[in-house]
């Protein structure tokens, strides 16, 4: 009896040990997969009796055939990716129709970016647009969300056959650490909270210019509608970065008042403190912005960088430029878009919760009339290795 039990135990152990050697049961042969690395969404107006809006979805595929195609000798005309588009009135049926055109199984777990076209973002709210992609289990939640100026599908095209636009867009966001003209990445996971908050917010905008993709400021998403309200250019986005104090690096180009020659202040650190003030029914804000940096470039060879007079002028010239950037963007978001995309409402909610409860329903409208005073203090801590 003991021998039988021992044999049974040994057989069980052999089976258990053998299971991992069988490989991955759910594995998929890579030759049979079409990896979706990027997706774009554009709105079309159908020529039907109902004038129904239709959605054009473009998927950027990498397959065993496309990978390396752009680098093979004698085949430089072949692109390293393949874009396939389908049009329909709902996302899932439209995507399923792509099965009729590709000989690979679509695999979206490596998707990097989702680009939404301008017309679609202005017409439909983003909650509707993104609902399927948020629900889809195969879609990577870390996927980047961008808004295209004009058609989104153009941003998934490149005139260079060895480039893969979806990968380029992802890599371009890494420049956030070195410029104030790029927003921190917004992913599918992060955007859910923004859409549910009822507050206005920003998304990175991108354009295709002569076959080359470029980040071009930010898209303003209105909180009440979750629709695109308009765009901020790169300079205006710089101003907002200073207000938020969330920039990690970047440059400020100023001009010495005495000589008129340019100088460049490089940001080493920045911080911003927003303070809300309430007097009766009157709301106002004070913003204190501080930064430390270095002189990265200057054209006045007659001056000594370490002389106090010159350093003071350089700080003042840089401060004047930052103040100009802030004034311009505040004018636009308050009076043109009437959208608080810079966190003033959140500061009021924290510091004066009772007042916030009264104004939160129509905060964007209230924000458009609120006085905002900004003070900028830049300090040059490093002069580089030059002595003149």
Short mmCIF file of N, CA, C and O in Angstrom, two decimals, residues 19-103:
data_model
loop_
_atom_site.label_atom_id
_atom_site.label_comp_id
_atom_site.label_asym_id
_atom_site.label_seq_id
_atom_site.Cartn_x
_atom_site.Cartn_y
_atom_site.Cartn_z
N UNK A 19 5.15 20.28 -16.34
CA UNK A 19 4.24 21.32 -16.85
C UNK A 19 4.97 22.56 -17.34
O UNK A 19 4.68 23.06 -18.43
N UNK A 20 5.93 23.12 -16.57
CA UNK A 20 6.60 24.33 -17.07
C UNK A 20 7.40 24.09 -18.35
O UNK A 20 7.66 25.03 -19.10
N UNK A 21 7.80 22.86 -18.58
CA UNK A 21 8.59 22.56 -19.76
C UNK A 21 7.77 22.57 -21.04
O UNK A 21 8.31 22.55 -22.14
N UNK A 22 6.45 22.60 -20.88
CA UNK A 22 5.58 22.56 -22.06
C UNK A 22 5.50 23.90 -22.76
O UNK A 22 4.89 24.01 -23.82
N UNK A 23 6.09 24.96 -22.16
CA UNK A 23 6.06 26.28 -22.77
C UNK A 23 4.80 27.02 -22.38
O UNK A 23 4.03 26.61 -21.52
N UNK A 24 4.58 28.21 -22.98
CA UNK A 24 3.41 29.04 -22.68
C UNK A 24 2.22 28.54 -23.47
O UNK A 24 2.22 28.59 -24.70
N UNK A 25 1.19 28.11 -22.76
CA UNK A 25 -0.01 27.60 -23.45
C UNK A 25 -0.70 28.70 -24.26
O UNK A 25 -1.33 28.43 -25.27
N UNK A 26 -0.59 29.94 -23.75
CA UNK A 26 -1.29 31.03 -24.43
C UNK A 26 -0.40 31.78 -25.42
O UNK A 26 -0.72 32.87 -25.85
N UNK A 27 0.74 31.22 -25.76
CA UNK A 27 1.68 31.91 -26.64
C UNK A 27 1.11 32.05 -28.04
O UNK A 27 0.29 31.27 -28.49
N UNK A 28 1.58 33.12 -28.72
CA UNK A 28 1.15 33.40 -30.09
C UNK A 28 2.38 33.51 -30.96
O UNK A 28 3.35 34.18 -30.58
N UNK A 29 2.36 32.87 -32.10
CA UNK A 29 3.50 32.93 -33.01
C UNK A 29 3.64 34.36 -33.53
O UNK A 29 2.70 34.93 -34.07
N UNK A 30 4.85 34.93 -33.37
CA UNK A 30 5.04 36.33 -33.74
C UNK A 30 4.82 36.57 -35.23
O UNK A 30 4.39 37.65 -35.64
N UNK A 31 5.09 35.55 -36.05
CA UNK A 31 4.90 35.71 -37.50
C UNK A 31 3.43 35.90 -37.86
O UNK A 31 3.11 36.40 -38.94
N UNK A 32 2.54 35.48 -36.97
CA UNK A 32 1.11 35.56 -37.25
C UNK A 32 0.44 36.78 -36.64
O UNK A 32 -0.78 36.93 -36.73
N UNK A 33 1.24 37.65 -36.02
CA UNK A 33 0.67 38.81 -35.34
C UNK A 33 0.95 40.09 -36.09
O UNK A 33 2.00 40.27 -36.70
N UNK A 34 -0.01 41.00 -36.02
CA UNK A 34 0.17 42.38 -36.48
C UNK A 34 0.11 43.27 -35.26
O UNK A 34 -0.96 43.47 -34.68
N UNK A 35 1.26 43.79 -34.83
CA UNK A 35 1.32 44.58 -33.60
C UNK A 35 0.82 46.00 -33.88
O UNK A 35 1.39 46.72 -34.69
N UNK A 36 -0.25 46.39 -33.19
CA UNK A 36 -0.75 47.77 -33.29
C UNK A 36 0.10 48.63 -32.36
O UNK A 36 0.11 48.43 -31.14
N UNK A 37 0.80 49.61 -32.92
CA UNK A 37 1.66 50.47 -32.10
C UNK A 37 1.11 51.88 -31.99
O UNK A 37 1.58 52.67 -31.16
N UNK A 38 0.13 52.22 -32.79
CA UNK A 38 -0.48 53.55 -32.73
C UNK A 38 -1.83 53.55 -33.40
O UNK A 38 -2.08 52.75 -34.32
N UNK A 39 -2.72 54.44 -32.95
CA UNK A 39 -4.07 54.53 -33.49
C UNK A 39 -4.45 56.00 -33.62
O UNK A 39 -4.12 56.81 -32.75
N UNK A 40 -5.14 56.33 -34.69
CA UNK A 40 -5.68 57.69 -34.85
C UNK A 40 -7.18 57.61 -35.08
O UNK A 40 -7.70 56.63 -35.64
N UNK A 41 -7.87 58.66 -34.63
CA UNK A 41 -9.33 58.75 -34.75
C UNK A 41 -9.68 60.06 -35.43
O UNK A 41 -9.27 61.13 -34.99
N UNK A 42 -10.46 59.97 -36.51
CA UNK A 42 -10.91 61.16 -37.23
C UNK A 42 -12.42 61.08 -37.47
O UNK A 42 -12.98 59.99 -37.61
N UNK A 43 -13.05 62.25 -37.51
CA UNK A 43 -14.50 62.31 -37.74
C UNK A 43 -14.78 62.61 -39.20
O UNK A 43 -14.16 63.47 -39.81
N UNK A 44 -15.73 61.85 -39.76
CA UNK A 44 -16.17 62.07 -41.13
C UNK A 44 -17.67 62.38 -41.12
O UNK A 44 -18.40 61.90 -40.27
N UNK A 45 -18.12 63.18 -42.08
CA UNK A 45 -19.54 63.44 -42.24
C UNK A 45 -20.05 62.58 -43.38
O UNK A 45 -19.64 62.73 -44.52
N UNK A 46 -20.93 61.65 -43.03
CA UNK A 46 -21.43 60.69 -44.03
C UNK A 46 -22.45 61.35 -44.94
O UNK A 46 -23.26 62.17 -44.51
N UNK A 47 -22.42 60.97 -46.21
CA UNK A 47 -23.39 61.47 -47.18
C UNK A 47 -24.63 60.58 -47.13
O UNK A 47 -24.94 59.85 -48.07
N UNK A 48 -25.35 60.63 -46.03
CA UNK A 48 -26.55 59.82 -45.86
C UNK A 48 -27.73 60.72 -45.53
O UNK A 48 -27.58 61.93 -45.28
N UNK A 49 -28.90 60.14 -45.54
CA UNK A 49 -30.10 60.92 -45.22
C UNK A 49 -30.07 61.45 -43.80
O UNK A 49 -30.66 62.49 -43.49
N UNK A 50 -29.40 60.72 -42.92
CA UNK A 50 -29.37 61.12 -41.52
C UNK A 50 -28.19 62.03 -41.20
O UNK A 50 -28.09 62.53 -40.08
N UNK A 51 -27.31 62.28 -42.17
CA UNK A 51 -26.10 63.07 -41.95
C UNK A 51 -25.35 62.61 -40.69
O UNK A 51 -24.89 63.41 -39.89
N UNK A 52 -25.25 61.32 -40.56
CA UNK A 52 -24.62 60.73 -39.38
C UNK A 52 -23.11 60.90 -39.46
O UNK A 52 -22.49 60.72 -40.49
N UNK A 53 -22.54 61.25 -38.31
CA UNK A 53 -21.08 61.34 -38.24
C UNK A 53 -20.47 59.94 -38.18
O UNK A 53 -20.95 59.07 -37.47
N UNK A 54 -19.42 59.75 -38.95
CA UNK A 54 -18.74 58.47 -38.98
C UNK A 54 -17.32 58.63 -38.45
O UNK A 54 -16.72 59.70 -38.54
N UNK A 55 -16.80 57.56 -37.92
CA UNK A 55 -15.47 57.54 -37.31
C UNK A 55 -14.51 56.78 -38.21
O UNK A 55 -14.77 55.64 -38.58
N UNK A 56 -13.40 57.43 -38.56
CA UNK A 56 -12.33 56.75 -39.29
C UNK A 56 -11.22 56.40 -38.32
O UNK A 56 -10.65 57.29 -37.68
N UNK A 57 -10.95 55.11 -38.20
CA UNK A 57 -9.90 54.63 -37.31
C UNK A 57 -8.73 54.14 -38.16
O UNK A 57 -8.92 53.36 -39.09
N UNK A 58 -7.55 54.62 -37.84
CA UNK A 58 -6.34 54.18 -38.52
C UNK A 58 -5.43 53.50 -37.50
O UNK A 58 -5.09 54.11 -36.48
N UNK A 59 -5.07 52.25 -37.78
CA UNK A 59 -4.13 51.53 -36.93
C UNK A 59 -2.78 51.44 -37.62
O UNK A 59 -2.71 51.15 -38.82
N UNK A 60 -1.74 51.69 -36.86
CA UNK A 60 -0.38 51.53 -37.38
C UNK A 60 0.14 50.17 -36.93
O UNK A 60 0.26 49.91 -35.74
N UNK A 61 0.44 49.31 -37.92
CA UNK A 61 0.85 47.94 -37.65
C UNK A 61 2.35 47.75 -37.87
O UNK A 61 2.93 48.33 -38.79
N UNK A 62 2.93 46.92 -37.02
CA UNK A 62 4.24 46.35 -37.27
C UNK A 62 4.06 44.84 -37.40
O UNK A 62 3.40 44.21 -36.57
N UNK A 63 4.62 44.26 -38.43
CA UNK A 63 4.55 42.82 -38.63
C UNK A 63 5.96 42.29 -38.88
O UNK A 63 6.92 43.05 -38.98
N UNK A 64 6.07 41.00 -39.00
CA UNK A 64 7.39 40.40 -39.27
C UNK A 64 7.92 40.86 -40.61
O UNK A 64 9.13 40.88 -40.85
N UNK A 65 7.02 41.26 -41.52
CA UNK A 65 7.45 41.74 -42.84
C UNK A 65 7.88 43.20 -42.82
O UNK A 65 8.80 43.61 -43.52
N UNK A 66 7.20 44.03 -42.00
CA UNK A 66 7.53 45.46 -42.00
C UNK A 66 8.76 45.77 -41.18
O UNK A 66 9.49 46.71 -41.48
N UNK A 67 8.98 45.02 -40.10
CA UNK A 67 10.12 45.30 -39.24
C UNK A 67 11.43 45.14 -40.01
O UNK A 67 11.73 44.08 -40.55
N UNK A 68 12.18 46.20 -40.09
CA UNK A 68 13.45 46.17 -40.82
C UNK A 68 13.31 46.42 -42.31
O UNK A 68 14.32 46.53 -43.00
N UNK A 69 12.06 46.56 -42.81
CA UNK A 69 11.89 46.75 -44.25
C UNK A 69 12.54 48.04 -44.73
O UNK A 69 13.11 48.10 -45.81
N UNK A 70 12.47 49.08 -43.89
CA UNK A 70 13.02 50.36 -44.32
C UNK A 70 14.53 50.39 -44.35
O UNK A 70 15.12 51.32 -44.88
N UNK A 71 15.19 49.39 -43.80
CA UNK A 71 16.66 49.41 -43.75
C UNK A 71 17.30 48.39 -44.68
O UNK A 71 18.51 48.36 -44.82
N UNK A 72 16.48 47.53 -45.26
CA UNK A 72 17.06 46.52 -46.13
C UNK A 72 17.60 47.15 -47.40
O UNK A 72 16.99 48.02 -48.00
N UNK A 73 18.75 46.69 -47.82
CA UNK A 73 19.39 47.23 -49.01
C UNK A 73 18.51 46.98 -50.23
O UNK A 73 18.02 45.88 -50.47
N UNK A 74 18.32 48.05 -51.00
CA UNK A 74 17.52 47.92 -52.21
C UNK A 74 16.04 47.99 -51.96
O UNK A 74 15.25 47.92 -52.89
N UNK A 75 15.61 48.18 -50.70
CA UNK A 75 14.18 48.23 -50.39
C UNK A 75 13.86 49.45 -49.54
O UNK A 75 12.95 49.43 -48.73
N UNK A 76 14.60 50.51 -49.72
CA UNK A 76 14.40 51.69 -48.90
C UNK A 76 13.06 52.36 -49.18
O UNK A 76 12.64 53.20 -48.40
N UNK A 77 12.38 51.97 -50.27
CA UNK A 77 11.07 52.56 -50.55
C UNK A 77 9.98 51.94 -49.69
O UNK A 77 8.89 52.48 -49.57
N UNK A 78 10.25 50.80 -49.09
CA UNK A 78 9.27 50.14 -48.24
C UNK A 78 9.30 50.75 -46.85
O UNK A 78 10.36 50.98 -46.28
N UNK A 79 8.12 51.02 -46.29
CA UNK A 79 8.04 51.61 -44.96
C UNK A 79 8.17 50.54 -43.89
O UNK A 79 7.83 49.38 -44.10
N UNK A 80 8.63 50.99 -42.73
CA UNK A 80 8.81 50.09 -41.60
C UNK A 80 7.52 49.87 -40.83
O UNK A 80 7.53 49.27 -39.76
N UNK A 81 6.42 50.36 -41.36
CA UNK A 81 5.11 50.19 -40.74
C UNK A 81 4.04 50.08 -41.82
O UNK A 81 4.31 50.35 -43.00
N UNK A 82 2.85 49.72 -41.41
CA UNK A 82 1.73 49.64 -42.35
C UNK A 82 0.50 50.22 -41.67
O UNK A 82 0.11 49.79 -40.58
N UNK A 83 -0.09 51.24 -42.30
CA UNK A 83 -1.30 51.87 -41.77
C UNK A 83 -2.54 51.33 -42.48
O UNK A 83 -2.57 51.26 -43.72
N UNK A 84 -3.53 50.96 -41.71
CA UNK A 84 -4.80 50.48 -42.27
C UNK A 84 -5.94 51.28 -41.65
O UNK A 84 -6.00 51.43 -40.43
N UNK A 85 -6.83 51.80 -42.49
CA UNK A 85 -7.94 52.63 -42.04
C UNK A 85 -9.27 51.99 -42.38
O UNK A 85 -9.42 51.35 -43.43
N UNK A 86 -10.23 52.18 -41.49
CA UNK A 86 -11.61 51.76 -41.72
C UNK A 86 -12.53 52.83 -41.17
O UNK A 86 -12.19 53.53 -40.21
N UNK A 87 -13.71 52.95 -41.76
CA UNK A 87 -14.68 53.96 -41.35
C UNK A 87 -15.99 53.30 -40.96
O UNK A 87 -16.47 52.39 -41.64
N UNK A 88 -16.57 53.75 -39.85
CA UNK A 88 -17.84 53.21 -39.38
C UNK A 88 -18.46 54.13 -38.34
O UNK A 88 -17.90 55.18 -38.02
N UNK A 89 -19.62 53.72 -37.80
CA UNK A 89 -20.31 54.58 -36.83
C UNK A 89 -20.07 54.14 -35.39
O UNK A 89 -20.63 54.73 -34.46
N UNK A 90 -19.26 53.11 -35.17
CA UNK A 90 -18.89 52.68 -33.82
C UNK A 90 -17.50 52.05 -33.88
O UNK A 90 -17.11 51.48 -34.90
N UNK A 91 -16.77 52.13 -32.78
CA UNK A 91 -15.36 51.75 -32.79
C UNK A 91 -15.15 50.25 -33.01
O UNK A 91 -14.38 49.85 -33.89
N UNK A 92 -15.81 49.41 -32.23
CA UNK A 92 -15.53 47.97 -32.30
C UNK A 92 -15.88 47.36 -33.65
O UNK A 92 -15.05 46.63 -34.22
N UNK A 93 -17.07 47.60 -34.21
CA UNK A 93 -17.36 47.04 -35.54
C UNK A 93 -16.37 47.54 -36.60
O UNK A 93 -16.01 46.78 -37.51
N UNK A 94 -15.96 48.79 -36.48
CA UNK A 94 -15.01 49.35 -37.44
C UNK A 94 -13.67 48.63 -37.35
O UNK A 94 -13.06 48.28 -38.36
N UNK A 95 -13.22 48.38 -36.13
CA UNK A 95 -11.96 47.67 -35.94
C UNK A 95 -12.07 46.23 -36.44
O UNK A 95 -11.12 45.69 -37.03
N UNK A 96 -13.21 45.60 -36.21
CA UNK A 96 -13.38 44.21 -36.66
C UNK A 96 -13.36 44.12 -38.19
O UNK A 96 -12.96 43.09 -38.75
N UNK A 97 -13.77 45.19 -38.86
CA UNK A 97 -13.74 45.18 -40.33
C UNK A 97 -12.32 45.15 -40.87
O UNK A 97 -12.11 44.77 -42.03
N UNK A 98 -11.35 45.53 -40.05
CA UNK A 98 -9.95 45.47 -40.50
C UNK A 98 -9.51 44.03 -40.70
O UNK A 98 -8.54 43.77 -41.43
N UNK A 99 -10.19 43.09 -40.04
CA UNK A 99 -9.84 41.68 -40.20
C UNK A 99 -9.96 41.26 -41.66
O UNK A 99 -9.24 40.37 -42.14
N UNK A 100 -10.88 41.91 -42.38
CA UNK A 100 -11.10 41.57 -43.78
C UNK A 100 -9.96 42.02 -44.68
O UNK A 100 -9.90 41.63 -45.85
N UNK A 101 -9.05 42.84 -44.15
CA UNK A 101 -8.00 43.44 -44.98
C UNK A 101 -6.59 43.05 -44.58
O UNK A 101 -5.63 43.44 -45.24
N UNK A 102 -6.44 42.35 -43.46
CA UNK A 102 -5.09 41.98 -43.03
C UNK A 102 -5.01 40.47 -42.81
O UNK A 102 -6.01 39.84 -42.45
N UNK A 103 -3.83 39.92 -43.04
CA UNK A 103 -3.65 38.48 -42.88
C UNK A 103 -2.98 38.14 -41.55
O UNK A 103 -2.47 37.04 -41.36
#
